[in-house]
PDB file of C-alpha atoms in Angstrom:
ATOM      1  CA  UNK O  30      16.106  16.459 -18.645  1.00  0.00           C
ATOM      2  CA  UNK O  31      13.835  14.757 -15.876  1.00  0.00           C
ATOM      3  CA  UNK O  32      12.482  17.122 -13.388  1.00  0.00           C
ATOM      4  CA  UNK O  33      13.462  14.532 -10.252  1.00  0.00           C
ATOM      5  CA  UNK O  34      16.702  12.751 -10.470  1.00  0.00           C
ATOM      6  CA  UNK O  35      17.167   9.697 -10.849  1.00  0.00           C
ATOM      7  CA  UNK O  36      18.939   9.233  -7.387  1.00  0.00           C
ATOM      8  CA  UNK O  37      15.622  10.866  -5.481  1.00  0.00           C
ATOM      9  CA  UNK O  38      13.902   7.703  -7.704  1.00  0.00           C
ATOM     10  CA  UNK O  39      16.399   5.789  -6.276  1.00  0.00           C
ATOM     11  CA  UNK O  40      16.333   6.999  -2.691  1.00  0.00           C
ATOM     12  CA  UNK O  41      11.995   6.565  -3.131  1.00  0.00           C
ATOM     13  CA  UNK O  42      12.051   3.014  -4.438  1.00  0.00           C
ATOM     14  CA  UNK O  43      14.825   1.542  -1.756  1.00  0.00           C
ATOM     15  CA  UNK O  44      12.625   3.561   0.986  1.00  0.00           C
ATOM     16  CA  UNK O  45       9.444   1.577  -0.847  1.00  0.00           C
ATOM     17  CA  UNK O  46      11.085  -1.920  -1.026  1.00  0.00           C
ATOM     18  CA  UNK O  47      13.650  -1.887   1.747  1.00  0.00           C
ATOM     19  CA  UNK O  48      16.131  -3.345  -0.176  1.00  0.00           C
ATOM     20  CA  UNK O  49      18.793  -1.960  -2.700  1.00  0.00           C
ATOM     21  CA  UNK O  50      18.343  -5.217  -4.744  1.00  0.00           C
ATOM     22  CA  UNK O  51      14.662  -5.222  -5.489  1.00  0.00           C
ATOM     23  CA  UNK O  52      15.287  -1.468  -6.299  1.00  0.00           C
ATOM     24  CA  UNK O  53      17.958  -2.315  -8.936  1.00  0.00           C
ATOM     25  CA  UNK O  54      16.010  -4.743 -10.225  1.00  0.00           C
ATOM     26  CA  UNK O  55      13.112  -1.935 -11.226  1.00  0.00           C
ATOM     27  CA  UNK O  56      15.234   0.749 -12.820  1.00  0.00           C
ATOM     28  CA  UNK O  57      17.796  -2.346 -14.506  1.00  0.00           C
ATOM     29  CA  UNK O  58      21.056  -1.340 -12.128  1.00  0.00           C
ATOM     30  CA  UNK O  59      23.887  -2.964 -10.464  1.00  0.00           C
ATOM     31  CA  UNK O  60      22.795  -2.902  -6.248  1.00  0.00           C
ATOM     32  CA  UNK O  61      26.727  -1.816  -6.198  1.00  0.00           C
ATOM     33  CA  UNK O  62      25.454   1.475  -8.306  1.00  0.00           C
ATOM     34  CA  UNK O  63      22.650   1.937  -6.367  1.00  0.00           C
ATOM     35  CA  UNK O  64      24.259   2.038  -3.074  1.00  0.00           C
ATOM     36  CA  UNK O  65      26.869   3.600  -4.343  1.00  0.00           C
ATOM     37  CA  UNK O  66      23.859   6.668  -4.897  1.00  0.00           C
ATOM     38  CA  UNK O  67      22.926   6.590  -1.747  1.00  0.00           C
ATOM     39  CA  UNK O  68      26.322   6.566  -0.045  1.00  0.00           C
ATOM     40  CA  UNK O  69      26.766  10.125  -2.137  1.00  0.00           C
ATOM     41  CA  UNK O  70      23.348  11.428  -1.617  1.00  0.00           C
ATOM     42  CA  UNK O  71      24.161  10.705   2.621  1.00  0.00           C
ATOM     43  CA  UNK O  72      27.634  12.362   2.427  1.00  0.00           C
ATOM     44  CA  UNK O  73      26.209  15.202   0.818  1.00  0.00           C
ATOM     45  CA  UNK O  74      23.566  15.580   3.780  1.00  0.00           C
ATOM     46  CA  UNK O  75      26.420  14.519   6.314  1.00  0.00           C
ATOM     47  CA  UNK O  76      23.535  12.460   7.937  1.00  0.00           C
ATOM     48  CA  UNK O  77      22.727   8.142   7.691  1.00  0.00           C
ATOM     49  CA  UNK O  78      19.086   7.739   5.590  1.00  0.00           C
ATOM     50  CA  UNK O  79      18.802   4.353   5.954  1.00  0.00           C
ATOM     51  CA  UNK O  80      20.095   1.945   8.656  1.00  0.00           C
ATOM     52  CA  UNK O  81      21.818  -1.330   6.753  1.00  0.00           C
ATOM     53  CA  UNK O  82      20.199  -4.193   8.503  1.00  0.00           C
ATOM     54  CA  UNK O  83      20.546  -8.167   7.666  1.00  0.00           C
ATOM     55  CA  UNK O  84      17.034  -8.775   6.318  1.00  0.00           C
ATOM     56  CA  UNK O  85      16.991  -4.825   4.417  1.00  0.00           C
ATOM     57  CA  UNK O  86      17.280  -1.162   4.403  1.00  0.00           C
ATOM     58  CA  UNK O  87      15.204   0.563   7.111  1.00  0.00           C
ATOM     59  CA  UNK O  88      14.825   4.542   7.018  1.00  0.00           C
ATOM     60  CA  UNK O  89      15.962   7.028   9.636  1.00  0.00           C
ATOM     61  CA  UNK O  90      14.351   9.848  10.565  1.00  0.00           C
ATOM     62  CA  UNK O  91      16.283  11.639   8.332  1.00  0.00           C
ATOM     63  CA  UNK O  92      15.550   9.373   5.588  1.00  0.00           C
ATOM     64  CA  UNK O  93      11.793   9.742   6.529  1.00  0.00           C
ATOM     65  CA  UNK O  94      11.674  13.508   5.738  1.00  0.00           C
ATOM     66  CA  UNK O  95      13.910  13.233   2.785  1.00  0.00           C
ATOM     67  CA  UNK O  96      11.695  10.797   1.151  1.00  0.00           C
ATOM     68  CA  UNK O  97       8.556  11.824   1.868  1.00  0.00           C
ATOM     69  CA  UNK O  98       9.307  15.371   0.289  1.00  0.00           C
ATOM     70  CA  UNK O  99      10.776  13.371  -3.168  1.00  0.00           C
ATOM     71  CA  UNK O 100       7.144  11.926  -2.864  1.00  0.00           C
ATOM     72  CA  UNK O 101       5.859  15.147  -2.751  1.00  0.00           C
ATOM     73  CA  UNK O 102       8.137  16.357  -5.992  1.00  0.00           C
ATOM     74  CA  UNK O 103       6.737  13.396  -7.904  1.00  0.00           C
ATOM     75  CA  UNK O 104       3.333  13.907  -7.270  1.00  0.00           C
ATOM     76  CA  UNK O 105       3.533  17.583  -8.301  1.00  0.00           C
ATOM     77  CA  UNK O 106       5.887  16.219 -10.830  1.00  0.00           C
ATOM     78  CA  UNK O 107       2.735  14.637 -12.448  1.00  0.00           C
ATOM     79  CA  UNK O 108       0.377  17.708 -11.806  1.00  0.00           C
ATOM     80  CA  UNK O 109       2.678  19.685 -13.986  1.00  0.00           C
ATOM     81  CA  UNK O 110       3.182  17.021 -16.944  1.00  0.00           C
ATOM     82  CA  UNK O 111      -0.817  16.532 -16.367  1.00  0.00           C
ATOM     83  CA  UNK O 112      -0.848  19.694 -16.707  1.00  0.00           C
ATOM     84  CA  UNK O 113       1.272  20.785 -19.918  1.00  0.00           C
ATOM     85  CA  UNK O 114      -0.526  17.645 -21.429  1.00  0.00           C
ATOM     86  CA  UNK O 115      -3.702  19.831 -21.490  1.00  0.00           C
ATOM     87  CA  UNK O 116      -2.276  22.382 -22.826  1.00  0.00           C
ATOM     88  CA  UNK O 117      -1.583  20.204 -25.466  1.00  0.00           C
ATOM     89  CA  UNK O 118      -5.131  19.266 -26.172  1.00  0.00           C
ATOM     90  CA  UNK O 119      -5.547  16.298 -23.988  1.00  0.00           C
ATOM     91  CA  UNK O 120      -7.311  17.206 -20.641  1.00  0.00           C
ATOM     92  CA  UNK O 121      -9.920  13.850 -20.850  1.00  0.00           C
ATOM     93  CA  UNK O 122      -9.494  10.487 -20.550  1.00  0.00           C
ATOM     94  CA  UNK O 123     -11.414   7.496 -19.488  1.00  0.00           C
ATOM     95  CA  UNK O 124     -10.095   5.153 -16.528  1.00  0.00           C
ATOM     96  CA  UNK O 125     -11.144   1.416 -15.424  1.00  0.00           C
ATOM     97  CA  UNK O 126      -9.669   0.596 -12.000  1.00  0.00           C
ATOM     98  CA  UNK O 127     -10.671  -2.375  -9.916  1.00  0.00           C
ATOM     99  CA  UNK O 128      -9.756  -1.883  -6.626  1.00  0.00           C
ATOM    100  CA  UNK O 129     -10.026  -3.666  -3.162  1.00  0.00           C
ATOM    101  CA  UNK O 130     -12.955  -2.924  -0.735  1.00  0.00           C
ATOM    102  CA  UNK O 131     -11.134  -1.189   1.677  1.00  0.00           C
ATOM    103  CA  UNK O 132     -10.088   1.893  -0.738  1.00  0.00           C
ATOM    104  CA  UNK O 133     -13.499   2.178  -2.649  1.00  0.00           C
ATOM    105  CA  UNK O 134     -15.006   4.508   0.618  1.00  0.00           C
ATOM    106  CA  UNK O 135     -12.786   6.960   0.527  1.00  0.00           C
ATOM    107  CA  UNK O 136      -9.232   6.659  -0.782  1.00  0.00           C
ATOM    108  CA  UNK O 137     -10.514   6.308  -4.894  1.00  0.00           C
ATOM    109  CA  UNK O 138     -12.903   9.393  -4.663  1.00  0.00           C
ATOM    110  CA  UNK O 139     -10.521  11.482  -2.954  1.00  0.00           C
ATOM    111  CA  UNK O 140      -7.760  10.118  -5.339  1.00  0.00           C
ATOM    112  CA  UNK O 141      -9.891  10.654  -8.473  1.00  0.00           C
ATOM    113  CA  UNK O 142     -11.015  14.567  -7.482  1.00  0.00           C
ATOM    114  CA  UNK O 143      -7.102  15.771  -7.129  1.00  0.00           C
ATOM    115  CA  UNK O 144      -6.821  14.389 -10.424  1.00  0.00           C
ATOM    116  CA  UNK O 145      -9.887  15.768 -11.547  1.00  0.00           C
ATOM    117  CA  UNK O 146      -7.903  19.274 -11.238  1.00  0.00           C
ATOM    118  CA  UNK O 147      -5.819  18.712 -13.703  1.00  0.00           C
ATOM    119  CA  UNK O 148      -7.582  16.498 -15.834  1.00  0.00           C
ATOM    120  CA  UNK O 149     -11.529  18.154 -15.723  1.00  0.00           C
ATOM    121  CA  UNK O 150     -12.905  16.028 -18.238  1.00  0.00           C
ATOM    122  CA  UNK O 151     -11.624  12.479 -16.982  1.00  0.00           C
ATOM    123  CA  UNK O 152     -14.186   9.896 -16.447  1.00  0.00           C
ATOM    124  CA  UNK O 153     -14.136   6.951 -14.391  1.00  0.00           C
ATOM    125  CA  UNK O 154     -15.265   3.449 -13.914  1.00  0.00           C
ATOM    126  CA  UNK O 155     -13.996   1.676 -10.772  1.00  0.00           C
ATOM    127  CA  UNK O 156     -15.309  -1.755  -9.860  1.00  0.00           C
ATOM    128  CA  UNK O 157     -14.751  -3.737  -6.252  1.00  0.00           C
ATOM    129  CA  UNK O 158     -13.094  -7.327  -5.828  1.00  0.00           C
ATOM    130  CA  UNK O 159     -10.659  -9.446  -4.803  1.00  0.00           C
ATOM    131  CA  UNK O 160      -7.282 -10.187  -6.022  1.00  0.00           C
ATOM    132  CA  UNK O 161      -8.212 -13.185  -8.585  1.00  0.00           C
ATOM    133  CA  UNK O 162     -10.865 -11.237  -9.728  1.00  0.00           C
ATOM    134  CA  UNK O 163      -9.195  -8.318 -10.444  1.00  0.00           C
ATOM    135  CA  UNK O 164      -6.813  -9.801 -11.788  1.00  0.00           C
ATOM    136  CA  UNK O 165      -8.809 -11.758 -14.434  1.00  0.00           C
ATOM    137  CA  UNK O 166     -10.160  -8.640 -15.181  1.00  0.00           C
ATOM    138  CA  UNK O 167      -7.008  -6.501 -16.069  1.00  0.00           C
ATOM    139  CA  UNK O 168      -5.920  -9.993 -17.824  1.00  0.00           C
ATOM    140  CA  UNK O 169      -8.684  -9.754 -20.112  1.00  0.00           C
ATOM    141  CA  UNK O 170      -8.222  -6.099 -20.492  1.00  0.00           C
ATOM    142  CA  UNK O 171     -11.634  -5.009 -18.701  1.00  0.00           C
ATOM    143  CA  UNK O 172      -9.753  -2.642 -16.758  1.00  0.00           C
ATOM    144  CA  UNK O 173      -6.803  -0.480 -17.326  1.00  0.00           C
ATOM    145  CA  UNK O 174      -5.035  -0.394 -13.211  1.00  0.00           C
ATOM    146  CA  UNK O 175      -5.836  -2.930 -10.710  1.00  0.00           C
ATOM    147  CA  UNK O 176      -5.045  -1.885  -6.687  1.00  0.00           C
ATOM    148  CA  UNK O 177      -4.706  -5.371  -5.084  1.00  0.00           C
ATOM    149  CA  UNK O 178      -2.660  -6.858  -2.285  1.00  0.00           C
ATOM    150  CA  UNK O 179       0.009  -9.285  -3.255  1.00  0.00           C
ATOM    151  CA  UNK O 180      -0.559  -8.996  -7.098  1.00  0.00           C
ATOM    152  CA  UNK O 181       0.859 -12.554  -8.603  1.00  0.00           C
ATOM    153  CA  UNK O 182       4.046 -11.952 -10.529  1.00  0.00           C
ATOM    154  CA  UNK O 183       3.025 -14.688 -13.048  1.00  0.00           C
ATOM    155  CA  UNK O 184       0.019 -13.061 -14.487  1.00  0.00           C
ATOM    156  CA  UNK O 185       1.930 -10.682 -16.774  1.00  0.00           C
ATOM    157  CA  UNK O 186       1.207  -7.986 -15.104  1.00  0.00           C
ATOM    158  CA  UNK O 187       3.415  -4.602 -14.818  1.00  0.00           C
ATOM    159  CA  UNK O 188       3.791  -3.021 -11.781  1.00  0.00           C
ATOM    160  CA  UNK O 189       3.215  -0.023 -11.616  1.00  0.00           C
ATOM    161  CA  UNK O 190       3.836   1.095  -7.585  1.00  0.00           C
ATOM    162  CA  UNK O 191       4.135  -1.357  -4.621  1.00  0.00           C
ATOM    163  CA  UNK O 192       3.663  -0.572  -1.119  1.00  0.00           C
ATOM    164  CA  UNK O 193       4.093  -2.547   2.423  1.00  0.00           C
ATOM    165  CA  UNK O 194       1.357  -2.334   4.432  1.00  0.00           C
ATOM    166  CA  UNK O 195       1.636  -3.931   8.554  1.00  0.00           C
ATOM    167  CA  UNK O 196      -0.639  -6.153   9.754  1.00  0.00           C
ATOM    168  CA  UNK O 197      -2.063  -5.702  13.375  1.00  0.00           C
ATOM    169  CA  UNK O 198      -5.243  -6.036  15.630  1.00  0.00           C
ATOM    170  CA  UNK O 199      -8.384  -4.086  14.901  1.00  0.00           C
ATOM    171  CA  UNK O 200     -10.655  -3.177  18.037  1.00  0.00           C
ATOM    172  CA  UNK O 201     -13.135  -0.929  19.249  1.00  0.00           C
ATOM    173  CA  UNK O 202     -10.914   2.055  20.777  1.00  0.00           C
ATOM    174  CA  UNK O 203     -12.502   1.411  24.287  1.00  0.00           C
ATOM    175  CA  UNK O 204     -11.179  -2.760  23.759  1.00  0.00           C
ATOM    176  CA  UNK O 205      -8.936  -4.124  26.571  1.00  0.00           C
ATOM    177  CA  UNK O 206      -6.558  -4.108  23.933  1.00  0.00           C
ATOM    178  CA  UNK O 207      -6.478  -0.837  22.701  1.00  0.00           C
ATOM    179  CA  UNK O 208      -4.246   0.032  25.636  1.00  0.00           C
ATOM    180  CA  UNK O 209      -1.448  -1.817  24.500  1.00  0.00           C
ATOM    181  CA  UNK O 210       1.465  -0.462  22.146  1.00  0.00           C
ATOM    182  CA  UNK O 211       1.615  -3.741  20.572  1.00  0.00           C
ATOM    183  CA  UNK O 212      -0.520  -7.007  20.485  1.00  0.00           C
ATOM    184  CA  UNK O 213       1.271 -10.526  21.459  1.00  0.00           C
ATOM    185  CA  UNK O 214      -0.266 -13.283  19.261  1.00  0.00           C
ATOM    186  CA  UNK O 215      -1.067 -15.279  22.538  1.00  0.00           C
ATOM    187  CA  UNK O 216      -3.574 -12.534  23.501  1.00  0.00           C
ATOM    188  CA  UNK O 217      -5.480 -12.886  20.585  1.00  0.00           C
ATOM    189  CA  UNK O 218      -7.054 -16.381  21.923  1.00  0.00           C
ATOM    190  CA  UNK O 219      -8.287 -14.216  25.080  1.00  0.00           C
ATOM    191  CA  UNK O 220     -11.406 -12.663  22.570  1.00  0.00           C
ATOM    192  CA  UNK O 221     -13.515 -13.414  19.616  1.00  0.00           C
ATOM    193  CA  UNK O 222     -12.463 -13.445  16.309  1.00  0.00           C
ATOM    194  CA  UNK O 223     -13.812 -12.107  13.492  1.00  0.00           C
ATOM    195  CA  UNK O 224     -11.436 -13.120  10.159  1.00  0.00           C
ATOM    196  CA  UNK O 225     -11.322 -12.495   6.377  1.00  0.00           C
ATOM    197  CA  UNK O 226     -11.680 -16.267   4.624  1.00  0.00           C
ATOM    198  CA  UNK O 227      -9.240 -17.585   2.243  1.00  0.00           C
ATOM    199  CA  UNK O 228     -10.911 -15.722  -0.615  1.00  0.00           C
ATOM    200  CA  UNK O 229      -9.444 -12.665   0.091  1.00  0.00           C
ATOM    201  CA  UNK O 230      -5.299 -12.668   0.482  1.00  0.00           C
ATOM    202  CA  UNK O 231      -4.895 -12.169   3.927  1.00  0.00           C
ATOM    203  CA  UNK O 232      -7.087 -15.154   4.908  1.00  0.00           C
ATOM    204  CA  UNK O 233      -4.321 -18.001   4.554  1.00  0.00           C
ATOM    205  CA  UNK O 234      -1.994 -15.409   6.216  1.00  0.00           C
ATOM    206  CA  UNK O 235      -3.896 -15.539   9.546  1.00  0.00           C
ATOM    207  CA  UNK O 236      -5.058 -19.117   9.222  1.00  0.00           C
ATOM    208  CA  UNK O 237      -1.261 -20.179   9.045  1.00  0.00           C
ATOM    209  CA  UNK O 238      -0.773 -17.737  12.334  1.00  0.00           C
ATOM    210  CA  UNK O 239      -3.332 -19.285  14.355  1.00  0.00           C
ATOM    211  CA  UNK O 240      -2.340 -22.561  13.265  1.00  0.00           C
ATOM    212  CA  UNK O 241       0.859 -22.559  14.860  1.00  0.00           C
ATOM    213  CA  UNK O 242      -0.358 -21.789  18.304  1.00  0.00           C
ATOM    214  CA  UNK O 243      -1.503 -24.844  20.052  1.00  0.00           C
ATOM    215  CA  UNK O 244      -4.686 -22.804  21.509  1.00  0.00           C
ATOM    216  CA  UNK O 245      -7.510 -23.363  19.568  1.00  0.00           C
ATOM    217  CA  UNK O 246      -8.932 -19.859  18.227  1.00  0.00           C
ATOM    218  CA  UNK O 247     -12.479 -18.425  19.035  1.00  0.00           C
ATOM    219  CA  UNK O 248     -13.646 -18.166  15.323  1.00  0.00           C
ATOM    220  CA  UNK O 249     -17.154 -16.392  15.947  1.00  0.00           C
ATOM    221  CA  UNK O 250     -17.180 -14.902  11.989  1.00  0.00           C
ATOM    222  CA  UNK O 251     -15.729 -15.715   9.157  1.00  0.00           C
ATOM    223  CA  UNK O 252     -16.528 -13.748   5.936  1.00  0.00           C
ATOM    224  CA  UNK O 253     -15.222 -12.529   2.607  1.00  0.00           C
ATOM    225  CA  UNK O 254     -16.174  -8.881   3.079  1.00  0.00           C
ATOM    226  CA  UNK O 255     -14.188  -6.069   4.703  1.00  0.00           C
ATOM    227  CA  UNK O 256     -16.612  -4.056   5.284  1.00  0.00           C
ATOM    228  CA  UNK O 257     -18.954  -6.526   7.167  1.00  0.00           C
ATOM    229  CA  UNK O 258     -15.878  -7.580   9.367  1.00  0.00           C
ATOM    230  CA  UNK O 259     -15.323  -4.116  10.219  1.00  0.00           C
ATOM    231  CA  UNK O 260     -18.884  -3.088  11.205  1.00  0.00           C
ATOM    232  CA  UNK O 261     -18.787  -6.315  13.535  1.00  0.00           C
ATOM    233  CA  UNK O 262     -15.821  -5.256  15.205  1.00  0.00           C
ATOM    234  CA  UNK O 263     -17.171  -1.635  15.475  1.00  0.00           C
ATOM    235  CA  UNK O 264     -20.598  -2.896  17.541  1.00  0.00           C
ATOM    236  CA  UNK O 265     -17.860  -5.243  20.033  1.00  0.00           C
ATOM    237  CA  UNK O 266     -18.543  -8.564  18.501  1.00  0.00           C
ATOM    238  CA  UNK O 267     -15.195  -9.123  18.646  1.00  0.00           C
ATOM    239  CA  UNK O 268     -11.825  -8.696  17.503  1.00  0.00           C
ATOM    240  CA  UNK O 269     -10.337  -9.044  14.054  1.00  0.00           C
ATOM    241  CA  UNK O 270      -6.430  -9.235  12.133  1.00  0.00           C
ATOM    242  CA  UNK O 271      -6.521  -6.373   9.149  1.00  0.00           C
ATOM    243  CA  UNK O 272      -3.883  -4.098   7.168  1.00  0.00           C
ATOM    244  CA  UNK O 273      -3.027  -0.939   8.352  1.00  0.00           C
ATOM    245  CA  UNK O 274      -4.643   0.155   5.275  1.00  0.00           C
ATOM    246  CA  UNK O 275      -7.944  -1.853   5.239  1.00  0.00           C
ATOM    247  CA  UNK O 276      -9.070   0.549   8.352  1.00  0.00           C
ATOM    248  CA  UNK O 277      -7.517   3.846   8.028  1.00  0.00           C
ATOM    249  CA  UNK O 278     -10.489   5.998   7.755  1.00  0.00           C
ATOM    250  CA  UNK O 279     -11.857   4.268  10.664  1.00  0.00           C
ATOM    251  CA  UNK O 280      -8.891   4.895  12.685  1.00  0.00           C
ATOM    252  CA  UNK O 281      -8.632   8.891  11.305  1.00  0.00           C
ATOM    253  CA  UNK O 282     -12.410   8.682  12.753  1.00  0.00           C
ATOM    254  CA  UNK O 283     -12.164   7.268  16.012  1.00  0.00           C
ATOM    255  CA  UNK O 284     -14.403   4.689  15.139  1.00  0.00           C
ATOM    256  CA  UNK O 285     -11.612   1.655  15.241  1.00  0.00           C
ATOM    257  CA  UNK O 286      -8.283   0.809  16.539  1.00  0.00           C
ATOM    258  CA  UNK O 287      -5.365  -0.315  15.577  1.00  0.00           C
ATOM    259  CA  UNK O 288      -2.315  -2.146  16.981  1.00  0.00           C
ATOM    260  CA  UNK O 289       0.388  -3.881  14.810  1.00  0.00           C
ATOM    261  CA  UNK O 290       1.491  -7.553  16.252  1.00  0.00           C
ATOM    262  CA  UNK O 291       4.204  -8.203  18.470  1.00  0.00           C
ATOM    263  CA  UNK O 292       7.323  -9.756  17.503  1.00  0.00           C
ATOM    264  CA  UNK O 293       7.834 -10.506  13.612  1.00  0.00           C
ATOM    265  CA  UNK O 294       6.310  -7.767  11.537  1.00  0.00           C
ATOM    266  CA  UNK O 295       3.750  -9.266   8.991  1.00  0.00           C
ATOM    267  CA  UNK O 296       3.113  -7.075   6.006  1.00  0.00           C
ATOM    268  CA  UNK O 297       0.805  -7.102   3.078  1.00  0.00           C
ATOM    269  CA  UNK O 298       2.242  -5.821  -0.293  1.00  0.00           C
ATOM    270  CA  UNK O 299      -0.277  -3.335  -2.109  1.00  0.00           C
ATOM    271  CA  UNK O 300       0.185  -3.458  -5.677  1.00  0.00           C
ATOM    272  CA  UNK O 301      -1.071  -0.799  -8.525  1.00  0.00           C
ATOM    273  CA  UNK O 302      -1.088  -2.689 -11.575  1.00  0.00           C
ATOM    274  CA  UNK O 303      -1.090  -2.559 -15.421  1.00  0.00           C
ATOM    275  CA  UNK O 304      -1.198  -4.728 -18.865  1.00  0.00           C
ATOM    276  CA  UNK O 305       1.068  -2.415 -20.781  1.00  0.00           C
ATOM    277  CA  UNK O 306       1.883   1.041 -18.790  1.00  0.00           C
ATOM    278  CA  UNK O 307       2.800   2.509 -22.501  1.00  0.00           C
ATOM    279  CA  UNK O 308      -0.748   2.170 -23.574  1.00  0.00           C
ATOM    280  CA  UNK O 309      -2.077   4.123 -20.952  1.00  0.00           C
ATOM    281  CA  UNK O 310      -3.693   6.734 -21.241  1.00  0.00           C
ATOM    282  CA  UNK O 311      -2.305  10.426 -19.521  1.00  0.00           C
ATOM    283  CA  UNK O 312      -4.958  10.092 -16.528  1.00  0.00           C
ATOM    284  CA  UNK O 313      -4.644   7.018 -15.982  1.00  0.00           C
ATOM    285  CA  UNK O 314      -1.491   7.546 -15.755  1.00  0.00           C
ATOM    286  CA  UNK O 315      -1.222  10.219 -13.317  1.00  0.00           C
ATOM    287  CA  UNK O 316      -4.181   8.420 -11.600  1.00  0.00           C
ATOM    288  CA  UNK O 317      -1.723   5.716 -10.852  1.00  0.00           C
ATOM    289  CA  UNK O 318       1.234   7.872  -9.695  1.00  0.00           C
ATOM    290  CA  UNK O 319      -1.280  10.032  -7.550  1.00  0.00           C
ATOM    291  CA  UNK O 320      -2.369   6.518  -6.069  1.00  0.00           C
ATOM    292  CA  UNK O 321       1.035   5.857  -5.755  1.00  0.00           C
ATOM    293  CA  UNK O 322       2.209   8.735  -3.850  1.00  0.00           C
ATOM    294  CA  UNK O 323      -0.992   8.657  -1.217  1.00  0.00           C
ATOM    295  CA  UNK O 324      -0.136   4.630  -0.831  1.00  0.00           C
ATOM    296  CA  UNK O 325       3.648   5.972   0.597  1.00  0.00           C
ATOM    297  CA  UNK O 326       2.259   8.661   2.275  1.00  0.00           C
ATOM    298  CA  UNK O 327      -0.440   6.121   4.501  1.00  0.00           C
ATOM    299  CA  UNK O 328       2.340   3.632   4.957  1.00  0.00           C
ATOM    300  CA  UNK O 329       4.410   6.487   6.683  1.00  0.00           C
ATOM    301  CA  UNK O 330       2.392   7.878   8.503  1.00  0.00           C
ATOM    302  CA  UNK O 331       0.407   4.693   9.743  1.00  0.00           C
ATOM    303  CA  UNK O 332      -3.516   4.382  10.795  1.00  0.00           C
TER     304      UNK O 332
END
């Protein structure tokens, strides 16, 4: 017998997706049976989780706390199988992850050293790219998990976790803009810009933005590298269009700012990725579902 249920799965994976059809899609189940789960799991709390909208589901408050503590379960979920899985002679276990930029500072290590608790003799090997690069790579089986934005679905490629991640403004916390809830797209042409190119997935994403504005852009940087655009923005060169994600140790620091965009939300889908999720080994495993968990927790929570 499973330790979660399947309807806190359930619950998590709508709550990931925001819809009940991409969620029936994962576990192979009628949306009808799905919502029909949630509809029993909210009667039995006597309070709405999710508000039905047009475009999705969107969480309430209440659905907020509910899900974050079945996030919590499955994480210590994994601790325990981790766990049992040394008692049963396998504590080791060598990982390959290629990962984005943004999450090789701080989010791997930190990721890697709970795991390290219940798998002591683990070893890694992470290496840094962009998402055709690390995808070639877990293609040709160079790596085991790939952590990319907006993995492509026609690669072969099993997905392990997905996560939404909102796009916004990054600025130096004492930046005109910083004292705004929410940045219009029009104020962006007010400041320098300082953008990702087209080599990296949120490049065309912007472009396409600007594009549609009839105000031509002050483009003072262009580059392929987070952390350069960053370190720019941090010394008041200018002003730059990130992930929620891409900055969120900066943010936690005071270093940087964040502000997500007025009007239409923009999001970036984070992806943790695998060739064939039965061959992996039991860290890499838990690796990916403690990855996982922190993703949801971040997107919560925000910068």
């Amino acid at each position: 017998m499973p330790l979660i249920t399947q309807a806190a799965r359930v619950l998590e994976m709508v709550a990931r997706y925001g819809s009940i059809r991409r969620a029936a899609e994962r576990v192979n189940s009628a949306p009808s049976a799905i919502n029909r789960q949630i509809l029993n799991l909210e009667a039995e709390l006597g309070t709405p989780l999710f508000e039905r909208l047009p475009r999705g589901m969107r969480m309430t408050e209440a659905g907020k706390v509910v899900v974050e503590r079945i996030r919590v379960w499955q994480l210590e979920n994994q601790r325990v199988l981790a766990s049992v899985g040394n008692l049963k002679g396998h504590p080791g276990g060598h990982i390959r992850v290629g990962l984005m930029e943004c999450l090789a500072a701080e989010f791997l290590p930190q990721a890697f050293s709970g795991l390290r608790l219940e798998h002591p003799g683990a070893s890694l090997h992470a290496t840094v790219g962009g998402t055709a690069e690390i995808t070639r790579q877990l293609t040709a089986d160079e790596i085991d998990l790939a952590i990319t934005f907006n993995a492509p679905r026609d690669a072969g490629l099993k997905i392990v976790h997905e996560t939404r991640f909102e796009m916004g403004v990054v600025m130096r916390p004492d930046h005109p803009l910083a004292d705004q809830a929410e940045v219009h797209v029009d104020d962006l042409f007010d400041h320098p810009l300082i953008i990702a190119d087209n080599s990296l997935t949120i490049g065309p994403v912007v472009d396409d933005m600007l594009e549609r504005s009839r105000r031509p852009p002050i483009r003072t940087v262009t580059t392929n590298s987070v952390t350069m655009l960053k370190t720019m923005v941090a010394q008041g060169m200018g002003i730059s269009i990130l992930t929620s994600i891409d900055v969120f140790s900066e943010v936690r620091a005071g270093s940087l700012g964040f502000r997500p965009l007025a009007g239409a939300r923009m999001v970036e889908l984070l992806s943790v990725a695998a060739r064939d999720v039965k061959a992996l080994n039991p860290a890499t495993r838990d690796l990916a579902h403690i990855i996982g968990a922190t993703l949801e927790s971040l997107s919560l929570t925000g910068p």
